[in-house]
Coordinates of C-alpha atoms in Angstrom, one line a residue:
Chain A
S1 CA 6.7 10.1 7.5
A2 CA 5.4 12.0 5.3
V3 CA 2.1 13.8 5.0
I4 CA 0.3 13.0 1.8
S5 CA -3.3 14.7 1.2
Q6 CA -5.8 13.3 -1.5
K7 CA -8.2 15.3 -2.9
P8 CA -11.2 14.3 -3.3
S9 CA -12.1 12.4 -0.6
R10 CA -14.4 10.7 -2.1
D11 CA -17.1 10.9 -5.5
I12 CA -19.5 9.2 -7.2
C13 CA -19.5 10.0 -11.3
Q14 CA -21.2 9.6 -13.8
R15 CA -20.2 7.3 -16.3
G16 CA -17.9 8.7 -19.1
T17 CA -16.9 10.7 -17.0
S18 CA -13.2 11.7 -16.3
L19 CA -11.7 12.6 -12.6
T20 CA -8.9 14.5 -11.8
I21 CA -7.2 13.3 -8.3
Q22 CA -4.7 15.6 -6.7
C23 CA -2.1 14.8 -4.1
Q24 CA 0.1 16.7 -1.4
V25 CA 3.2 16.1 0.1
D26 CA 4.3 17.9 3.1
S27 CA 8.2 18.0 1.3
Q28 CA 10.0 17.0 -1.0
V29 CA 10.1 13.2 -2.4
T30 CA 11.6 12.4 -5.5
M31 CA 9.4 9.4 -7.0
M32 CA 5.7 9.6 -6.1
F33 CA 3.3 6.6 -6.9
W34 CA -0.6 5.6 -7.8
Y35 CA -2.0 2.5 -7.0
R36 CA -5.6 1.7 -7.4
Q37 CA -8.0 -1.0 -4.7
Q38 CA -10.3 -2.2 -6.8
P39 CA -13.9 -3.6 -4.4
G40 CA -12.3 -7.0 -1.9
Q41 CA -9.1 -6.7 -4.2
S42 CA -6.0 -5.7 -2.9
L43 CA -3.1 -2.4 -4.5
T44 CA -2.1 -2.1 -7.6
L45 CA -0.1 -0.1 -8.9
I46 CA -0.6 2.0 -11.9
A47 CA 2.0 4.7 -12.8
T48 CA 5.2 6.0 -10.6
A49 CA 5.5 10.0 -11.0
N50 CA 8.7 11.6 -11.3
Q51 CA 9.6 15.1 -11.5
G52 CA 9.9 17.2 -14.5
S53 CA 9.4 13.6 -16.4
E54 CA 6.9 11.7 -18.2
A55 CA 5.3 8.6 -15.6
T56 CA 5.8 4.9 -16.3
Y57 CA 3.3 3.2 -16.5
E58 CA 2.8 -0.6 -15.6
S59 CA 1.2 -2.9 -17.5
G60 CA -1.8 -3.0 -18.4
F61 CA -2.1 0.7 -17.6
V62 CA -1.6 3.3 -20.4
I63 CA -1.3 7.5 -19.5
D64 CA -5.1 8.2 -22.2
K65 CA -7.0 6.1 -19.2
F66 CA -4.9 7.4 -16.7
P67 CA -2.8 10.8 -17.2
I68 CA -1.1 12.2 -14.7
S69 CA 0.5 15.3 -13.8
R70 CA 3.5 15.9 -11.7
P71 CA 4.6 19.5 -11.8
N72 CA 7.0 19.4 -8.5
L73 CA 8.6 17.4 -6.2
T74 CA 5.4 17.9 -3.4
F75 CA 2.2 17.1 -5.8
S76 CA 0.9 15.1 -8.5
T77 CA -2.3 14.7 -10.1
L78 CA -3.6 11.6 -11.7
T79 CA -6.6 11.7 -13.5
V80 CA -9.5 8.7 -14.9
S81 CA -10.7 9.3 -18.0
N82 CA -13.9 7.8 -19.6
M83 CA -14.7 5.9 -16.2
S84 CA -17.1 2.6 -17.7
P85 CA -18.8 1.0 -13.9
E86 CA -15.2 -1.0 -14.0
D87 CA -13.2 2.5 -12.8
S88 CA -14.7 2.5 -9.5
S89 CA -12.3 1.9 -6.7
I90 CA -10.4 3.5 -4.5
Y91 CA -7.1 5.1 -5.5
L92 CA -4.4 6.2 -3.3
C93 CA -1.3 8.2 -3.5
S94 CA 2.7 7.0 -2.0
V95 CA 5.6 8.5 -1.6
G96 CA 8.7 7.3 -0.2
T97 CA 11.3 9.2 1.6
G98 CA 13.8 8.3 0.5
K99 CA 15.1 6.2 3.9
G100 CA 12.9 2.5 3.0
T101 CA 9.9 3.6 4.1
I102 CA 6.7 4.4 2.4
Y103 CA 3.4 6.5 3.4
F104 CA 0.3 6.3 1.7
G105 CA -2.0 9.1 1.3
E106 CA -6.0 9.2 3.0
G107 CA -7.1 6.8 -0.7
S108 CA -9.9 8.6 -3.5
W109 CA -13.3 6.4 -3.2
L110 CA -14.9 6.8 -6.3
T111 CA -18.6 5.2 -6.9
V112 CA -18.5 5.3 -11.3
V113 CA -22.8 5.0 -11.9
Chain B
A1 CA 8.9 -10.6 -10.1
Q2 CA 8.7 -10.3 -7.4
T3 CA 5.4 -11.7 -5.4
V4 CA 3.7 -11.5 -2.6
T5 CA 1.8 -14.4 -0.6
Q6 CA -0.8 -14.7 1.8
S7 CA -2.1 -17.4 2.5
Q8 CA -5.5 -17.0 5.1
P9 CA -8.0 -14.8 3.3
E10 CA -9.6 -14.5 6.5
M11 CA -8.4 -15.0 10.3
S12 CA -9.9 -14.7 13.7
V13 CA -8.6 -14.3 17.5
Q14 CA -9.7 -13.2 20.9
E15 CA -9.5 -9.8 22.5
A16 CA -6.2 -9.4 23.9
E17 CA -5.1 -13.4 22.3
T18 CA -2.5 -13.3 19.9
V19 CA -2.9 -14.0 15.7
T20 CA -0.1 -15.1 14.2
L21 CA -0.7 -13.3 9.5
S22 CA 1.6 -15.0 7.1
C23 CA 3.5 -14.1 4.2
T24 CA 5.3 -15.3 2.0
Y25 CA 7.7 -13.0 -1.0
D26 CA 9.4 -14.4 -3.3
T27 CA 12.7 -12.7 -5.0
S28 CA 16.6 -12.8 -6.5
E29 CA 17.1 -9.9 -4.4
S30 CA 19.0 -9.9 -1.3
D31 CA 18.4 -6.8 -0.1
Y32 CA 14.6 -5.3 0.2
Y33 CA 12.1 -4.5 2.4
L34 CA 9.5 -5.4 3.9
F35 CA 6.2 -4.3 5.5
W36 CA 3.2 -5.5 7.1
Y37 CA -0.1 -2.4 6.4
K38 CA -3.0 -2.4 8.4
Q39 CA -5.6 -1.0 6.2
P40 CA -9.4 -0.9 8.1
P41 CA -12.8 0.5 6.7
S42 CA -11.1 4.2 6.4
R43 CA -9.6 3.1 3.3
Q44 CA -5.9 4.4 5.1
M45 CA -3.5 2.6 4.6
I46 CA -2.0 2.4 8.5
L47 CA 1.7 1.0 8.6
V48 CA 2.5 -0.9 11.1
I49 CA 6.0 -2.4 11.2
R50 CA 9.0 -2.8 8.5
Q51 CA 11.4 -4.8 8.5
E52 CA 15.0 -4.8 6.6
A53 CA 16.4 -7.7 4.8
Y54 CA 20.0 -7.3 5.8
K55 CA 18.7 -7.0 9.5
Q56 CA 19.0 -10.2 11.1
Q57 CA 16.6 -8.0 14.2
N58 CA 13.0 -9.3 14.0
A59 CA 11.7 -5.8 13.8
T60 CA 8.9 -4.7 17.3
E61 CA 6.6 -2.2 17.2
N62 CA 5.0 -2.3 20.9
R63 CA 2.5 -5.4 20.4
F64 CA 3.6 -6.1 16.9
S65 CA 6.5 -8.2 15.5
V66 CA 7.5 -10.5 12.4
N67 CA 9.4 -13.6 11.8
F68 CA 11.9 -13.2 9.7
Q69 CA 13.3 -15.8 7.8
K70 CA 14.8 -14.1 4.9
A71 CA 15.8 -18.1 3.4
A72 CA 13.0 -19.6 3.5
K73 CA 11.0 -15.8 2.8
S74 CA 8.9 -16.3 5.3
F75 CA 7.8 -13.1 7.1
S76 CA 4.7 -13.2 9.0
L77 CA 3.2 -10.9 11.5
K78 CA 2.3 -11.7 15.3
I79 CA -0.5 -9.3 17.3
S80 CA -0.1 -10.1 20.7
D81 CA -2.7 -8.9 23.5
S82 CA -5.2 -8.2 20.2
Q83 CA -8.1 -5.6 20.7
L84 CA -11.4 -5.0 18.5
G85 CA -8.9 -2.0 17.0
D86 CA -6.9 -4.3 15.1
A87 CA -10.0 -5.7 13.4
A88 CA -9.0 -5.0 9.5
M89 CA -7.3 -5.7 6.5
Y90 CA -3.5 -7.1 7.3
F91 CA -1.5 -6.6 3.9
C92 CA 2.2 -7.6 3.5
A93 CA 4.3 -5.4 1.2
Y94 CA 8.1 -6.3 -0.5
R95 CA 9.8 -3.2 -2.2
G96 CA 13.4 -3.8 -3.4
P97 CA 16.9 -2.3 -2.0
Q98 CA 17.0 0.8 -1.7
G99 CA 18.2 3.5 -4.3
G100 CA 16.5 1.4 -6.9
S101 CA 12.5 2.0 -7.1
E102 CA 9.5 2.2 -3.9
K103 CA 7.0 0.8 -5.9
L104 CA 5.1 -2.0 -3.6
V105 CA 3.7 -5.7 -4.6
F106 CA 1.2 -6.4 -2.0
G107 CA 0.2 -9.5 -0.7
K108 CA -3.5 -10.6 -1.8
G109 CA -4.6 -9.1 2.4
T110 CA -5.5 -10.7 5.1
K111 CA -9.3 -10.5 6.8
L112 CA -8.4 -10.0 10.6
T113 CA -11.5 -10.2 12.7
V114 CA -11.1 -9.8 16.7
N115 CA -13.9 -11.1 19.6
P116 CA -14.9 -9.4 22.4

């Protein structure tokens, strides 16, 4: 299994500001993933964070809005830039262990006011 | 592209009874993984059970079991002896074959209520 820590767990942000979410894993992993869960909705993949290369974004998500860093094999950050109320969501980090199973962090619950 | 469909937005069950949550999926792959995740009000995604497509035997984890029908592309979750703590959103998810991307495709979820 993998233990994943996310920070912050919850925050209230002002419109127009940016917030960086951190994800720390207790073991080295090749790929880390960032998902968004809007209120009452399912999870949607934002991007795949690869160590040593640029993140791969899914359709509808762009680097300028959601820049991602992956400085090493145990850590990644997701920044939500120039936030609007539509960005109010839970953001979740996940990793695979290479053995099939995917694990999630506790999530970061952002409210934009 | 792969899709996952959960046709039951909400389900309810009496404590100690059994409930089955439905999930269908679409893929052209022959090897893949399927998962059920539980999301309580805390919003943490908790892995309930996983199934490898190449395994014919249905996965079981204590009170949780699946009915995996590969030809029908169906993957239902059965919860036996339901407990109050089972109340949560349940998401069915698909990932591709080992060695490929570990990204998940999720269904829309089923909200399970457990009545005392």
